[in-house]
């Protein structure tokens, strides 16, 4: 995962925090404040209801991401959203298996795997979230959990040369806590993830078509402690992406 070939990526996971009008306002503001940013890729991930309007006002520099996708094609699946509709809205990245979905919606490793397949089938880039809970960490299970989550998500994947997968390491106990994990620990886990990838895919594919990023209480002050490193090529940002000044500083810190 050498950080040289591609720009660092910063994904703004707005979760369900903003209304449609608030999302539009924030996207407009970032389109202005980040107009000159060209050394990092910024991805805005609003809720489904705000995707179309955010796309209209966000300008051409930033990319659009969705926070979820269903694994079936359009059909009788009440309340779900298809990859083809998301693609039509201009979505490029799809968050899959975020810990909040694993916890509240009981999203399983199997669901993460089929969603990943679906995203790739539509040439959308999956951003697969993996991470341990505090209890799992205390029990010394961290690497076991990460290994299981990554292996299960990717076991059926065959990547075309133009496709890419992002793995986001997000320690569950750190999300929203205001305290990011020690960067050394994030890098250690990135190494664990890279080793799993090397067991599943040829090294050239791992180097060119996978990125590993970190998420969990990243802010404008500590983002540079994480990225770029030999193994981490981006960040997934929640809380610090909700206010234009803080997110602008965070992006500029890497630019
Ligand atoms: P946080 O959220 O930055 O607020 O910790 C990150 C995430 O959940 O993706």
mmCIF file of N, CA, C and O in Angstrom, residues 139-187:
data_model
loop_
_atom_site.group_PDB
_atom_site.id
_atom_site.type_symbol
_atom_site.label_atom_id
_atom_site.label_comp_id
_atom_site.label_asym_id
_atom_site.label_seq_id
_atom_site.Cartn_x
_atom_site.Cartn_y
_atom_site.Cartn_z
ATOM 1 N N UNK A 139 -10.088 -8.765 25.352
ATOM 2 C CA UNK A 139 -9.910 -10.225 25.369
ATOM 3 C C UNK A 139 -8.781 -10.673 24.444
ATOM 4 O O UNK A 139 -8.609 -11.868 24.205
ATOM 5 N N UNK A 140 -8.066 -9.722 23.872
ATOM 6 C CA UNK A 140 -6.945 -10.050 22.990
ATOM 7 C C UNK A 140 -7.395 -10.611 21.648
ATOM 8 O O UNK A 140 -6.638 -11.308 20.968
ATOM 9 N N UNK A 141 -8.647 -10.283 21.267
ATOM 10 C CA UNK A 141 -9.231 -10.872 20.056
ATOM 11 C C UNK A 141 -9.135 -9.958 18.828
ATOM 12 O O UNK A 141 -9.668 -10.290 17.772
ATOM 13 N N UNK A 142 -8.472 -8.824 18.986
ATOM 14 C CA UNK A 142 -8.537 -7.829 17.918
ATOM 15 C C UNK A 142 -8.145 -8.386 16.553
ATOM 16 O O UNK A 142 -8.919 -8.321 15.587
ATOM 17 N N UNK A 143 -6.968 -8.968 16.467
ATOM 18 C CA UNK A 143 -6.483 -9.435 15.165
ATOM 19 C C UNK A 143 -7.358 -10.563 14.610
ATOM 20 O O UNK A 143 -7.548 -10.675 13.401
ATOM 21 N N UNK A 144 -7.900 -11.366 15.528
ATOM 22 C CA UNK A 144 -8.776 -12.470 15.099
ATOM 23 C C UNK A 144 -10.044 -11.908 14.441
ATOM 24 O O UNK A 144 -10.483 -12.359 13.377
ATOM 25 N N UNK A 145 -10.607 -10.908 15.084
ATOM 26 C CA UNK A 145 -11.840 -10.289 14.568
ATOM 27 C C UNK A 145 -11.573 -9.622 13.212
ATOM 28 O O UNK A 145 -12.317 -9.802 12.247
ATOM 29 N N UNK A 146 -10.504 -8.854 13.155
ATOM 30 C CA UNK A 146 -10.172 -8.146 11.906
ATOM 31 C C UNK A 146 -9.951 -9.167 10.786
ATOM 32 O O UNK A 146 -10.442 -9.003 9.670
ATOM 33 N N UNK A 147 -9.221 -10.217 11.100
ATOM 34 C CA UNK A 147 -8.936 -11.248 10.099
ATOM 35 C C UNK A 147 -10.239 -11.859 9.592
ATOM 36 O O UNK A 147 -10.454 -11.982 8.386
ATOM 37 N N UNK A 148 -11.119 -12.195 10.520
ATOM 38 C CA UNK A 148 -12.397 -12.800 10.102
ATOM 39 C C UNK A 148 -13.193 -11.833 9.221
ATOM 40 O O UNK A 148 -13.676 -12.195 8.152
ATOM 41 N N UNK A 149 -13.275 -10.581 9.644
ATOM 42 C CA UNK A 149 -14.087 -9.618 8.891
ATOM 43 C C UNK A 149 -13.533 -9.406 7.481
ATOM 44 O O UNK A 149 -14.285 -9.361 6.511
ATOM 45 N N UNK A 150 -12.213 -9.295 7.379
ATOM 46 C CA UNK A 150 -11.624 -9.043 6.049
ATOM 47 C C UNK A 150 -11.765 -10.290 5.171
ATOM 48 O O UNK A 150 -12.197 -10.205 4.017
ATOM 49 N N UNK A 151 -11.425 -11.438 5.730
ATOM 50 C CA UNK A 151 -11.500 -12.678 4.928
ATOM 51 C C UNK A 151 -12.918 -12.936 4.441
ATOM 52 O O UNK A 151 -13.132 -13.259 3.279
ATOM 53 N N UNK A 152 -13.887 -12.785 5.344
ATOM 54 C CA UNK A 152 -15.278 -13.067 4.961
ATOM 55 C C UNK A 152 -15.785 -12.087 3.905
ATOM 56 O O UNK A 152 -16.514 -12.460 2.992
ATOM 57 N N UNK A 153 -15.365 -10.849 4.032
ATOM 58 C CA UNK A 153 -15.833 -9.835 3.070
ATOM 59 C C UNK A 153 -15.279 -10.095 1.675
ATOM 60 O O UNK A 153 -15.929 -9.807 0.676
ATOM 61 N N UNK A 154 -14.076 -10.655 1.607
ATOM 62 C CA UNK A 154 -13.376 -10.699 0.315
ATOM 63 C C UNK A 154 -13.249 -12.079 -0.306
ATOM 64 O O UNK A 154 -12.734 -12.216 -1.406
ATOM 65 N N UNK A 155 -13.738 -13.091 0.390
ATOM 66 C CA UNK A 155 -13.409 -14.452 -0.064
ATOM 67 C C UNK A 155 -13.937 -14.771 -1.463
ATOM 68 O O UNK A 155 -13.357 -15.584 -2.170
ATOM 69 N N UNK A 156 -15.032 -14.119 -1.876
ATOM 70 C CA UNK A 156 -15.589 -14.462 -3.199
ATOM 71 C C UNK A 156 -15.238 -13.427 -4.269
ATOM 72 O O UNK A 156 -15.779 -13.441 -5.365
ATOM 73 N N UNK A 157 -14.327 -12.537 -3.947
ATOM 74 C CA UNK A 157 -14.079 -11.405 -4.852
ATOM 75 C C UNK A 157 -13.038 -11.721 -5.924
ATOM 76 O O UNK A 157 -11.950 -12.197 -5.631
ATOM 77 N N UNK A 158 -13.402 -11.426 -7.151
ATOM 78 C CA UNK A 158 -12.409 -11.432 -8.226
ATOM 79 C C UNK A 158 -12.402 -10.011 -8.790
ATOM 80 O O UNK A 158 -13.428 -9.531 -9.286
ATOM 81 N N UNK A 159 -11.247 -9.349 -8.671
ATOM 82 C CA UNK A 159 -11.199 -7.939 -9.080
ATOM 83 C C UNK A 159 -10.813 -7.790 -10.550
ATOM 84 O O UNK A 159 -9.847 -8.391 -11.000
ATOM 85 N N UNK A 160 -11.573 -6.944 -11.261
ATOM 86 C CA UNK A 160 -11.139 -6.580 -12.615
ATOM 87 C C UNK A 160 -10.003 -5.564 -12.466
ATOM 88 O O UNK A 160 -9.936 -4.862 -11.444
ATOM 89 N N UNK A 161 -9.141 -5.443 -13.492
ATOM 90 C CA UNK A 161 -7.971 -4.567 -13.350
ATOM 91 C C UNK A 161 -8.302 -3.111 -13.014
ATOM 92 O O UNK A 161 -7.507 -2.397 -12.427
ATOM 93 N N UNK A 162 -9.495 -2.648 -13.368
ATOM 94 C CA UNK A 162 -9.826 -1.233 -13.117
ATOM 95 C C UNK A 162 -10.496 -1.021 -11.764
ATOM 96 O O UNK A 162 -10.789 0.106 -11.393
ATOM 97 N N UNK A 163 -10.744 -2.102 -11.042
ATOM 98 C CA UNK A 163 -11.503 -1.948 -9.806
ATOM 99 C C UNK A 163 -10.608 -1.790 -8.574
ATOM 100 O O UNK A 163 -9.460 -2.231 -8.584
ATOM 101 N N UNK A 164 -11.194 -1.201 -7.559
ATOM 102 C CA UNK A 164 -10.439 -0.940 -6.340
ATOM 103 C C UNK A 164 -11.308 -1.242 -5.117
ATOM 104 O O UNK A 164 -12.525 -1.108 -5.172
ATOM 105 N N UNK A 165 -10.661 -1.640 -4.042
ATOM 106 C CA UNK A 165 -11.373 -1.828 -2.770
ATOM 107 C C UNK A 165 -10.617 -1.063 -1.681
ATOM 108 O O UNK A 165 -9.384 -1.082 -1.638
ATOM 109 N N UNK A 166 -11.382 -0.396 -0.840
ATOM 110 C CA UNK A 166 -10.774 0.300 0.305
ATOM 111 C C UNK A 166 -11.206 -0.438 1.577
ATOM 112 O O UNK A 166 -12.383 -0.752 1.748
ATOM 113 N N UNK A 167 -10.233 -0.724 2.427
ATOM 114 C CA UNK A 167 -10.552 -1.312 3.729
ATOM 115 C C UNK A 167 -10.314 -0.228 4.783
ATOM 116 O O UNK A 167 -9.213 0.316 4.873
ATOM 117 N N UNK A 168 -11.368 0.072 5.532
ATOM 118 C CA UNK A 168 -11.243 1.095 6.580
ATOM 119 C C UNK A 168 -11.149 0.407 7.938
ATOM 120 O O UNK A 168 -12.095 -0.273 8.360
ATOM 121 N N UNK A 169 -10.002 0.583 8.600
ATOM 122 C CA UNK A 169 -9.878 0.060 9.957
ATOM 123 C C UNK A 169 -10.461 1.087 10.920
ATOM 124 O O UNK A 169 -9.931 2.197 11.047
ATOM 125 N N UNK A 170 -11.543 0.708 11.580
ATOM 126 C CA UNK A 170 -12.200 1.602 12.527
ATOM 127 C C UNK A 170 -12.433 0.874 13.852
ATOM 128 O O UNK A 170 -13.413 0.128 13.977
ATOM 129 N N UNK A 171 -11.550 1.080 14.823
ATOM 130 C CA UNK A 171 -11.797 0.460 16.129
ATOM 131 C C UNK A 171 -13.128 0.982 16.672
ATOM 132 O O UNK A 171 -13.302 2.195 16.823
ATOM 133 N N UNK A 172 -14.059 0.082 16.939
ATOM 134 C CA UNK A 172 -15.426 0.492 17.278
ATOM 135 C C UNK A 172 -15.454 1.377 18.527
ATOM 136 O O UNK A 172 -16.190 2.354 18.608
ATOM 137 N N UNK A 173 -14.611 1.044 19.477
ATOM 138 C CA UNK A 173 -14.614 1.748 20.770
ATOM 139 C C UNK A 173 -14.049 3.167 20.673
ATOM 140 O O UNK A 173 -14.167 3.960 21.603
ATOM 141 N N UNK A 174 -13.460 3.484 19.539
ATOM 142 C CA UNK A 174 -12.853 4.803 19.375
ATOM 143 C C UNK A 174 -13.783 5.747 18.615
ATOM 144 O O UNK A 174 -13.727 6.968 18.766
ATOM 145 N N UNK A 175 -14.688 5.165 17.832
ATOM 146 C CA UNK A 175 -15.591 5.976 17.008
ATOM 147 C C UNK A 175 -16.421 6.910 17.887
ATOM 148 O O UNK A 175 -17.046 6.474 18.854
ATOM 149 N N UNK A 176 -16.373 8.189 17.561
ATOM 150 C CA UNK A 176 -17.166 9.176 18.284
ATOM 151 C C UNK A 176 -16.679 9.471 19.694
ATOM 152 O O UNK A 176 -17.312 10.217 20.431
ATOM 153 N N UNK A 177 -15.545 8.918 20.081
ATOM 154 C CA UNK A 177 -15.072 9.079 21.462
ATOM 155 C C UNK A 177 -14.282 10.374 21.657
ATOM 156 O O UNK A 177 -14.075 10.829 22.772
ATOM 157 N N UNK A 178 -13.813 10.946 20.557
ATOM 158 C CA UNK A 178 -12.975 12.139 20.661
ATOM 159 C C UNK A 178 -11.503 11.806 20.845
ATOM 160 O O UNK A 178 -10.665 12.697 20.934
ATOM 161 N N UNK A 179 -11.173 10.524 20.932
ATOM 162 C CA UNK A 179 -9.772 10.129 21.099
ATOM 163 C C UNK A 179 -9.412 9.070 20.072
ATOM 164 O O UNK A 179 -9.840 7.924 20.189
ATOM 165 N N UNK A 180 -8.631 9.452 19.085
ATOM 166 C CA UNK A 180 -8.219 8.488 18.064
ATOM 167 C C UNK A 180 -7.273 7.471 18.695
ATOM 168 O O UNK A 180 -6.681 7.712 19.747
ATOM 169 N N UNK A 181 -7.148 6.342 18.031
ATOM 170 C CA UNK A 181 -6.233 5.321 18.516
ATOM 171 C C UNK A 181 -4.792 5.797 18.262
ATOM 172 O O UNK A 181 -4.558 6.674 17.421
ATOM 173 N N UNK A 182 -3.858 5.222 18.966
ATOM 174 C CA UNK A 182 -2.461 5.533 18.737
ATOM 175 C C UNK A 182 -2.088 5.196 17.275
ATOM 176 O O UNK A 182 -2.384 4.094 16.816
ATOM 177 N N UNK A 183 -1.461 6.125 16.545
ATOM 178 C CA UNK A 183 -1.144 5.859 15.138
ATOM 179 C C UNK A 183 -0.330 4.572 14.942
ATOM 180 O O UNK A 183 -0.499 3.883 13.934
ATOM 181 N N UNK A 184 0.507 4.241 15.924
ATOM 182 C CA UNK A 184 1.276 2.984 15.786
ATOM 183 C C UNK A 184 0.349 1.775 15.773
ATOM 184 O O UNK A 184 0.569 0.819 15.040
ATOM 185 N N UNK A 185 -0.676 1.866 16.592
ATOM 186 C CA UNK A 185 -1.618 0.746 16.639
ATOM 187 C C UNK A 185 -2.405 0.659 15.317
ATOM 188 O O UNK A 185 -2.656 -0.430 14.793
ATOM 189 N N UNK A 186 -2.778 1.826 14.786
ATOM 190 C CA UNK A 186 -3.491 1.828 13.493
ATOM 191 C C UNK A 186 -2.598 1.213 12.413
ATOM 192 O O UNK A 186 -3.063 0.432 11.580
ATOM 193 N N UNK A 187 -1.323 1.537 12.452
ATOM 194 C CA UNK A 187 -0.399 0.976 11.459
ATOM 195 C C UNK A 187 -0.175 -0.517 11.664
ATOM 196 O O UNK A 187 -0.053 -1.267 10.705
#
